[in-house]
Every structure is written in C-alpha cells, then in structure tokens.
Short mmCIF file of C-alpha atoms and ligand atoms in Angstrom, two decimals:
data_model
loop_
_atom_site.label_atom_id
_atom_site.label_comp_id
_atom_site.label_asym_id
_atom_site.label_seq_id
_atom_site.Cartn_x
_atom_site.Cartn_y
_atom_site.Cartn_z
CA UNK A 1 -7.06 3.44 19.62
CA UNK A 2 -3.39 3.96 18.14
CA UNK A 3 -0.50 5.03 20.49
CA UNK A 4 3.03 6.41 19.59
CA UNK A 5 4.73 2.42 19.52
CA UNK A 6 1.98 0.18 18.77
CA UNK A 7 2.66 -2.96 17.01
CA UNK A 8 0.90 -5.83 15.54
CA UNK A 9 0.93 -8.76 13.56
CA UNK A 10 -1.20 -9.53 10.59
CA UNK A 11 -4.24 -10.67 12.54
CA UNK A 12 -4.70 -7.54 14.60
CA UNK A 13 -4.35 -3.51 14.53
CA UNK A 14 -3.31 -2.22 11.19
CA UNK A 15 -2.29 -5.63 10.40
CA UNK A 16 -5.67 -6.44 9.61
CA UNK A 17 -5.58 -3.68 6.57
CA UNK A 18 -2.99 -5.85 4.70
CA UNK A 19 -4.67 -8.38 4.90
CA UNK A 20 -8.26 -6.68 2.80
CA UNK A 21 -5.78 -5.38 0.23
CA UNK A 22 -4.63 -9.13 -0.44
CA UNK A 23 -8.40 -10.56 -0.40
CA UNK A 24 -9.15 -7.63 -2.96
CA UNK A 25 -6.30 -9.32 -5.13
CA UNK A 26 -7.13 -12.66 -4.92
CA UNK A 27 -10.51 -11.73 -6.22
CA UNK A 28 -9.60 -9.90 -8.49
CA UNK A 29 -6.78 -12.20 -9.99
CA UNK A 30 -9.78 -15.11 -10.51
CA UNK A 31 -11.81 -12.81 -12.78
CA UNK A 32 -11.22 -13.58 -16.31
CA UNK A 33 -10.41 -10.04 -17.70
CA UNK A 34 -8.17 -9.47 -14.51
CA UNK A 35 -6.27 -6.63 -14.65
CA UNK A 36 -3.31 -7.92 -12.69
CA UNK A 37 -2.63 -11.24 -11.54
CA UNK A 38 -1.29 -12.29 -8.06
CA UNK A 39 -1.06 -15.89 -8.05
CA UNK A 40 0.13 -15.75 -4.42
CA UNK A 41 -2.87 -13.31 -2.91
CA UNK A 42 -5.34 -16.15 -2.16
CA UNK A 43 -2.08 -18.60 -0.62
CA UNK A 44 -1.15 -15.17 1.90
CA UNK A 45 -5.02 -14.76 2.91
CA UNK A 46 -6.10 -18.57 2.99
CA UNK A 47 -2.76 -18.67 5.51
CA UNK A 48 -4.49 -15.62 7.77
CA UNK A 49 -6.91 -18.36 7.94
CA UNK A 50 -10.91 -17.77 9.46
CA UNK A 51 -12.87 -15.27 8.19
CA UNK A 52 -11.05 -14.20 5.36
CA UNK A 53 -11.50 -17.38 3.26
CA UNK A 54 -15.19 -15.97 2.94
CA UNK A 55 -14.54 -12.60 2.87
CA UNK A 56 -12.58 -13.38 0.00
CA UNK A 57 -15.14 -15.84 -1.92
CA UNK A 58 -17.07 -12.45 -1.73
CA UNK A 59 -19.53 -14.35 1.03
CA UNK A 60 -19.42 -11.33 3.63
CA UNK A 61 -21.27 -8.61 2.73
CA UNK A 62 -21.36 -4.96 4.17
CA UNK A 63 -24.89 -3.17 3.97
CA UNK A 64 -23.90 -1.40 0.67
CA UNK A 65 -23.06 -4.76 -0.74
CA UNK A 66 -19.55 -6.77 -1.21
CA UNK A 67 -17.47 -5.70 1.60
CA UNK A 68 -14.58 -4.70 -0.70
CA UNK A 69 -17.06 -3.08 -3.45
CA UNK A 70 -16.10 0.55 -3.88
CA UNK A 71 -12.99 -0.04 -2.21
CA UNK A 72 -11.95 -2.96 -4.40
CA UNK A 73 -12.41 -0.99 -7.19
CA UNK A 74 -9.67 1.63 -5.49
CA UNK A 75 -7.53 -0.93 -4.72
CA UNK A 76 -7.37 -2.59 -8.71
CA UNK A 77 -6.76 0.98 -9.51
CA UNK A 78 -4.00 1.53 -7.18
CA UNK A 79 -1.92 -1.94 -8.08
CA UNK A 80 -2.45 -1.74 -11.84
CA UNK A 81 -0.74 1.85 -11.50
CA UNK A 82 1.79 0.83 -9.01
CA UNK A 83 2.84 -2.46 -11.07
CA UNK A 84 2.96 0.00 -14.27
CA UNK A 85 5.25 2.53 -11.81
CA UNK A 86 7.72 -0.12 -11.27
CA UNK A 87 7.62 -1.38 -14.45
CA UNK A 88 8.48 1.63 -16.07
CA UNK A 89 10.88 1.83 -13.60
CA UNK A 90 12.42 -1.15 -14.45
CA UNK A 91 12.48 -0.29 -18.06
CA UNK A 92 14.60 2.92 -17.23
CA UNK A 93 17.50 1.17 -15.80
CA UNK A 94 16.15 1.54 -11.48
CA UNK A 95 17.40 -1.74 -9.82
CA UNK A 96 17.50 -1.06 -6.60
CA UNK A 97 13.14 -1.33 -4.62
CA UNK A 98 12.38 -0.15 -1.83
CA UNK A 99 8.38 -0.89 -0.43
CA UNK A 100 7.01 1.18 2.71
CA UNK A 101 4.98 -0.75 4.40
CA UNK A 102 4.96 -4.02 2.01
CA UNK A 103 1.98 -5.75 3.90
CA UNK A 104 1.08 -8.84 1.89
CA UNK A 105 2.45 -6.67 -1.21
CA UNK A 106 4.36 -10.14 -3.70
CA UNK A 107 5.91 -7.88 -6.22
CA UNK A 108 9.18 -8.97 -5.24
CA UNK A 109 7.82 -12.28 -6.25
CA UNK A 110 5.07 -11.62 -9.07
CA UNK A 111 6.31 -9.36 -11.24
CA UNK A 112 9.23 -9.15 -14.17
CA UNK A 113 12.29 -7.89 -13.12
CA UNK A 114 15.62 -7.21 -14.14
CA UNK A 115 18.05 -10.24 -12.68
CA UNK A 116 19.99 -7.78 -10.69
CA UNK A 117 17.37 -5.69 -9.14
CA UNK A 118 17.47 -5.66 -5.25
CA UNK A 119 14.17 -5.29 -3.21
CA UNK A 120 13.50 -4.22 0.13
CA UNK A 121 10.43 -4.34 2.11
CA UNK A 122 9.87 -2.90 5.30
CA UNK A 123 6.66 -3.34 7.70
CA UNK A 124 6.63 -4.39 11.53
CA UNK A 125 8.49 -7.66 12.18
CA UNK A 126 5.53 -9.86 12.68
CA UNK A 127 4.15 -9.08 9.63
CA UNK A 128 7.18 -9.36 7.74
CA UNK A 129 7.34 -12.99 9.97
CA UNK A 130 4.17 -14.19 8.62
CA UNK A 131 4.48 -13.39 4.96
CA UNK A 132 7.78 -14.69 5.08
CA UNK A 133 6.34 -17.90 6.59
CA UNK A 134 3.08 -18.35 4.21
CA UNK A 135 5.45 -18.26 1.30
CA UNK A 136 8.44 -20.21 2.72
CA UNK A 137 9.91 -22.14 -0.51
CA UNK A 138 8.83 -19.89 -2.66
CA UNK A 139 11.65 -19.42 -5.62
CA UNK A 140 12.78 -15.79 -6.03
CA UNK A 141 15.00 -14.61 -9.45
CA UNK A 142 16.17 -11.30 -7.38
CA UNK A 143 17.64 -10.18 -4.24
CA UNK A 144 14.91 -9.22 -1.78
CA UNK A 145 15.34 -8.04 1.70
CA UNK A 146 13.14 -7.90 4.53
CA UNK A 147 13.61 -5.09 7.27
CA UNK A 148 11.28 -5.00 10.46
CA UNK A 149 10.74 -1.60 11.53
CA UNK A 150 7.98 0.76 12.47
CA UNK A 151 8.17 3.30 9.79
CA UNK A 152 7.33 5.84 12.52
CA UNK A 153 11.06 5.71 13.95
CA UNK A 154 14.38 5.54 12.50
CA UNK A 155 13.79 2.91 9.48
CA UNK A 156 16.71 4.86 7.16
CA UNK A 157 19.26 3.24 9.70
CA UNK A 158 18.05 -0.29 8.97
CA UNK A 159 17.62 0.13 5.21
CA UNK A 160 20.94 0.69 4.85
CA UNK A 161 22.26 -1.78 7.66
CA UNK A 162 20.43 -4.14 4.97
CA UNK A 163 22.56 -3.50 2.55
CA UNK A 164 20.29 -0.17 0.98
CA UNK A 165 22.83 1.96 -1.32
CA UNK A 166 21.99 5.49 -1.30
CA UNK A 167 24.01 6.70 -3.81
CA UNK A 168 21.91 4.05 -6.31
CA UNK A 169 18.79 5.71 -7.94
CA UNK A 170 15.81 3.87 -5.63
CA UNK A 171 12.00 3.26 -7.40
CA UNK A 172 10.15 4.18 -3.79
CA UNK A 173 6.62 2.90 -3.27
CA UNK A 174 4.16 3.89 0.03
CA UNK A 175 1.06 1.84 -0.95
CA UNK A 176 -1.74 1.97 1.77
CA UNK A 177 0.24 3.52 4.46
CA UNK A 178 -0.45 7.22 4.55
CA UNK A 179 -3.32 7.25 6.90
CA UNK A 180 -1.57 4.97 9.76
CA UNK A 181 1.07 7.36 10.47
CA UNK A 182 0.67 10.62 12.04
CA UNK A 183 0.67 13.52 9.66
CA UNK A 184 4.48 14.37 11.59
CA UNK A 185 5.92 11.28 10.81
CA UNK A 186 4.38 11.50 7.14
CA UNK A 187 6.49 14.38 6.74
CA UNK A 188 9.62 12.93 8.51
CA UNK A 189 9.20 9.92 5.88
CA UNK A 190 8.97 11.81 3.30
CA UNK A 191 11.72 13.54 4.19
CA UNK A 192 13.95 10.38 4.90
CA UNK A 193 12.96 9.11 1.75
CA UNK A 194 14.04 12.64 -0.19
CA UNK A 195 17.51 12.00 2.07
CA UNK A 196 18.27 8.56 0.63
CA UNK A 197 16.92 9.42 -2.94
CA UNK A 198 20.20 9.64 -5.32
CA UNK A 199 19.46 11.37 -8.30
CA UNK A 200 17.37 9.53 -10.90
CA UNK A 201 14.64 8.23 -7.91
CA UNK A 202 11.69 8.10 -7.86
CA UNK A 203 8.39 7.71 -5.55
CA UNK A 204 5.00 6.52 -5.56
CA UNK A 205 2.70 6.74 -3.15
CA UNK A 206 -1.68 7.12 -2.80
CA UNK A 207 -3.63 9.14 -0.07
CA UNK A 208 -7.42 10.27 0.39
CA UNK A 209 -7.82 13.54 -1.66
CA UNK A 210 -8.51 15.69 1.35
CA UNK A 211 -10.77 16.51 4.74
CA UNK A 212 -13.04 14.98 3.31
CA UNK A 213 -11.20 11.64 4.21
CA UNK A 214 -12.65 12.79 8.10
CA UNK A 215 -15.90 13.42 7.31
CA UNK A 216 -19.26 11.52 9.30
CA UNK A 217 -20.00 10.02 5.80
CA UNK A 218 -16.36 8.33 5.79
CA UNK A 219 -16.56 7.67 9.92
CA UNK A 220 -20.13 5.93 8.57
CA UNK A 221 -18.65 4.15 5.89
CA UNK A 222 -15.88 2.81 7.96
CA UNK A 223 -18.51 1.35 10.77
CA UNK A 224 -20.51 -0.44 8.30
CA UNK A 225 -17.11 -2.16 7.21
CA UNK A 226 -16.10 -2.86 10.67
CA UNK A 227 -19.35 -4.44 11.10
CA UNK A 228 -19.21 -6.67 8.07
CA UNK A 229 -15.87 -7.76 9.28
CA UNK A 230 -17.32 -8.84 12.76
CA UNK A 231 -19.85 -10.98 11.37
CA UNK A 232 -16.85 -12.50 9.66
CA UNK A 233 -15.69 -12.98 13.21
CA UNK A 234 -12.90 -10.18 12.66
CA UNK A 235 -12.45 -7.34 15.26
CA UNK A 236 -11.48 -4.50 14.56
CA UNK A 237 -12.88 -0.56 14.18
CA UNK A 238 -11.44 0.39 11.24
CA UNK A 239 -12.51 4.25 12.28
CA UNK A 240 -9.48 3.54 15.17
CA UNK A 241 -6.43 2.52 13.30
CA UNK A 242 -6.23 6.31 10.90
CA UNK A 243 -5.00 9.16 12.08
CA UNK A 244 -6.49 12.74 11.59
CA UNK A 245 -5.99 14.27 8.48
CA UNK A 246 -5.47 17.52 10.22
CA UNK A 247 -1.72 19.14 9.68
CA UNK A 248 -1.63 16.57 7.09
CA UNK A 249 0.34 17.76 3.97
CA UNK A 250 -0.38 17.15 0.38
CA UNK A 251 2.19 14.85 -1.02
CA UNK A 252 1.72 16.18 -4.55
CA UNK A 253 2.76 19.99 -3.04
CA UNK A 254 5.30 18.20 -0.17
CA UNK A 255 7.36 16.78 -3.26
CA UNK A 256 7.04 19.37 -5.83
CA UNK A 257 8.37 21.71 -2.86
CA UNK A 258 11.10 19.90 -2.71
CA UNK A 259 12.31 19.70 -6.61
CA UNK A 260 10.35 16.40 -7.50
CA UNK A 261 8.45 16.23 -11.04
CA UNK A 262 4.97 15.34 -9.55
CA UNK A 263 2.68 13.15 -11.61
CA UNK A 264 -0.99 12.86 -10.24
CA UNK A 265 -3.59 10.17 -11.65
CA UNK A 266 -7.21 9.31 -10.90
CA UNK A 267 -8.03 5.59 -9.68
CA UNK A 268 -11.16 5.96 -12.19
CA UNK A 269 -9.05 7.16 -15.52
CA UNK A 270 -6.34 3.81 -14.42
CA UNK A 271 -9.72 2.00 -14.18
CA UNK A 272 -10.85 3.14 -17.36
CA UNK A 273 -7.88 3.46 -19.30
CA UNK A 274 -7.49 -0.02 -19.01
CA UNK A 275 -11.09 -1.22 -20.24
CA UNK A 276 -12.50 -1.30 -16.91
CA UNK A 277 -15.84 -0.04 -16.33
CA UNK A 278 -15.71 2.46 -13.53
CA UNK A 279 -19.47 2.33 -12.21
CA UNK A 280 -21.21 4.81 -10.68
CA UNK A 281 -21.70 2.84 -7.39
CA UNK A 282 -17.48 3.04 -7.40
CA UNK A 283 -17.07 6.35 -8.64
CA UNK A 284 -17.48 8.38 -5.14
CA UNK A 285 -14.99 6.37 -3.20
CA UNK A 286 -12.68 6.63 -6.16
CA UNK A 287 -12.83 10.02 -5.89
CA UNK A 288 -11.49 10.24 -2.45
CA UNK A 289 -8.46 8.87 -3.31
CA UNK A 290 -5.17 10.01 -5.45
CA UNK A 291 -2.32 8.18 -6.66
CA UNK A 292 0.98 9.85 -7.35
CA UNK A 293 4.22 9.63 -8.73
CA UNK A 294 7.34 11.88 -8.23
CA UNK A 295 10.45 11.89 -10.02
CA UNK A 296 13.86 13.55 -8.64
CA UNK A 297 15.69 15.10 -11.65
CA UNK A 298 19.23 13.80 -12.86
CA UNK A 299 20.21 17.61 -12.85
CA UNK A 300 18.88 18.02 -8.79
N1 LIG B 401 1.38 -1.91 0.91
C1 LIG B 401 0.64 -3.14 1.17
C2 LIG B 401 -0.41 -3.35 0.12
O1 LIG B 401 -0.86 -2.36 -0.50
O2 LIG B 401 -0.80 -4.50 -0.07
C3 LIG B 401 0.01 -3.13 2.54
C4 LIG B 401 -0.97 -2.03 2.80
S1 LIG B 401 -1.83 -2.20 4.34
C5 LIG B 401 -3.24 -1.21 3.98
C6 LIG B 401 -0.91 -1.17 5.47
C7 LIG B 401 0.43 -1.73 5.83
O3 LIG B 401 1.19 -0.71 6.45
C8 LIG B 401 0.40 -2.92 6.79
O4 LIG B 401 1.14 -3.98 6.29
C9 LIG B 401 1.02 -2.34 8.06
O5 LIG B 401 1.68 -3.29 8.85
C10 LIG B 401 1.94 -1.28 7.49
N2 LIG B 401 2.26 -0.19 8.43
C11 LIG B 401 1.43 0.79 8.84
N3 LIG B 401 2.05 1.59 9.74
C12 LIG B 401 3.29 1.08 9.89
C13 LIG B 401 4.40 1.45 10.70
N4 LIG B 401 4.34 2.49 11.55
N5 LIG B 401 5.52 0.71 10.62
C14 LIG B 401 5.59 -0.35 9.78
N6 LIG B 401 4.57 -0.75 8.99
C15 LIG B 401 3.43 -0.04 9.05
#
C-alpha cells in the first residue's frame, strides 16, 4: 500500500514500473520495423538484473499471453508520440527539457538535439542513482541535469536550484506518472508546472481515459500481471502502487481551463499512423489510455 512519503529505488514500489516501460523498449528496439530505437533500454534492464532479463526476451508470460502484450503496444504508442513531441519541440526553437518522473526514460541520451538544449529529469534519488550508475561513461552532446525529488512535494524549488530558468519556454513531459500521485498532488503539479511555464511552453503528458481505469476488469488485469511478475521472482501488486481515480481531473479540461491549446491523440491512430498494425487483442487496453499535448500561447 502507498503512504504520503514513500520512496523506493528501481527494484521495489513504483520503481518497479520503470523498469516494464524499459523492457517494453528493449523489445521493441530489436524488432526490425521498430518504431523507435533505444539502444540503451536492454543495458538499463540487464543492470536491474534477475527476472527482467527474461521478462524482456519475452520468456514470462501472463495468462493472456506476453506479459507486456496489450500494454506494450500502449507503451510504443506513447514513446513514438512523446519522441515526435520533443522533436517538434526541438524544431521550434524549445531548448530548455524538463521530464517528470524520467524513470529509465534515455532521451537525454537517444535522441537529436539541439547542442544547447538543457535537460532535466526528476524522479526519487535512488532511481535517479541507479540510472545514473548503469550508464556511467556514457557520452552526452547536451547539458542534462538530474534532480531527486518526490514529485509529490516541493520539486519547483529544486528545478530551479538546478539551474531551471523560468522565464525560458520549457517542452514539459509526465510520461507514466499520473496514476502514482494522488489526484491532489496531480493538480498541484499541474499547477507548478503552469507556474514555471514562460510563454511559448509546452506539456505532454498520458493518463487512463476515465473510471474505467478502477474497474474489477482493470483490478483483474493488474493481478494477472502481478502474478506473471512473481513467477519471474518479482514482487510486487501492481493493483497497490495507483491511486484512485476518484477527484481525479481530466488533464485535457485542467489545461484548456487554464489557457493551454490542448491536443488529444489515440495510442491506436500513433500506432497506425505509423504502419503499425493495431490488433484487436491491443485495441481495448489502448483504449483506456490518452496521450496529450498542451501548448501555452505566446500572447498568454
Ligand atoms: N517516464 C518514465 C518512462 O516512461 O519510461 C518512467 C515511467 S514509470 C511508469 C513511473 C516513474 O515515476 C518511476 O520512475 C517512478 O520512480 C516515478 N515516480 C512516481 N511517483 C513519483 C514521485 N512521487 N516522485 C518522484 N518520482 C515518481
């Protein structure tokens, strides 16, 4: 069960999530029509070490098949769009990153950016500590920052003790965190975020489409994954580490409400869009999710 301060590091807790999201890459980054490529994904999870070397060979299977099936399919979805975000970002003159909850995220590391473009990437300190150890050596072309927080309390003050500028237009990104913070401190971060946004930002972000996210066929879902990850010799119940939906706003309405241009996209049409079968096995767990971008006028 959460509580208020909880912490963990990448083998326990909520750590554990970053961890799937990274196997899910390193799959899909071996297939041969990959969509993306993250040629440090398998490095991160091989360094997490038992378990998830099989998991992510695709040798641990959940009743309904792969243990990332569905899901992995939501997860492609979700960092094609994301990479595209802060591409486009890029493109548009942004230099200055910041990533909620950065998990095993390498974008700092993988992708093409500008030579002056400044990343920061905040999670709790042991899991900055491990990725930061699995990829010690590793050659960077920009300025990246690591900040050790829990995004439940005040994070703004150690963005900008890190050097954060908020008067420089930010590209925001709050990949797979949603449903680990209470729905109050969703709102507070979204609000903190609005706070530091100069004009120009922007913000990307995914969540689970509604209730539904709560519902005993979810709660089911979530055991038979918790399962599979035993056999692996993981532990963890998955159904423990969200929180309710309930008093939960929708992001798409949250920043709209507050003078954001609100862009909404379904995993299925990224999937698609980019030559990507999206199977009907796939299809009802992509439609539980939503990915969204937000844009904060020059003229706000
Ligand atoms: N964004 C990464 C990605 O998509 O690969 C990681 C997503 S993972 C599902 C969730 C991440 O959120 C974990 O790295 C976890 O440590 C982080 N996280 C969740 N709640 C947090 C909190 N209160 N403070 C700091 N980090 C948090």
């Amino acid at each position: 069960m959460r509580t208020d301060d909880d912490s963990w590091d990448i083998t326990e807790s909520v750590g554990i999530t970053a961890v799937g999201v990274a196997a899910m890459r390193a799959v899909e980054s071996r297939r041969p029509d990959a969509l993306f490529r993250d040629p440090y994904a398998e490095r991160l999870v091989d360094a997490v070490g038992s378990g998830w070397t099989e998991i992510m060979r695709g040798e641990v299977r959940s009743e309904s098949g792969r243990l990332y099936g569905p899901m992995g399919a939501v997860l492609i979805a979700r960092t094609v769009y994301f990479d595209e975000y802060f591409h486009a970002a890029a493109a548009d003159g942004i230099r200055q990153v910041v990533i909620l909850a950065s998990g095993l995220d390498a974008r700092a590391y993988r992708l093409e950016w500008p030579s002056d473009t400044v990343v920061f990437e905040l999670d709790q300190p042991k899991v900055l500590e491990f990725k930061a150890r699995a990829l010690g050596g590793e050659r960077l072309s920009i300025e990246r920052h690591e900040v050790a927080v829990d995004l439940r309390q005040d994070w703004p003050k150690a963005l900008r003790d890190n050097g954060f500028d908020p008067a420089a237009p930010t590209a925001w990104l709050a990949e797979g965190l949603l449903r680990y913070l209470p729905a109050d401190a969703q709102d507070r971060l979204f609000a903190e975020v609005v706070a530091l946004s100069a004009p120009g930002s922007r913000m990307a972000l995914n969540i689970g489409r509604d209730q539904r996210a709560d519902s005993a066929e979810i709660r089911e879902l979530q055991a038979r994954r918790s399962e599979a990850l035993a056999a692996a010799g993981i532990t963890v119940d998955v159904r423990d580490l969200w929180y309710s939906w309930e008093g939960r706003s929708d992001p798409r309405d949250w920043f709209a409400d507050h003078g954001w241009t609100v862009t909404a996209a379904e995993p299925a049409d990224v999937l698609t869009g980019h030559g990507r079968e999206a199977t009907d096995v796939s299809r009802p767990e992509m439609n539980r999710h939503i990915l969204m971008t937000a844009t904060l006028g020059d003229d706000n």
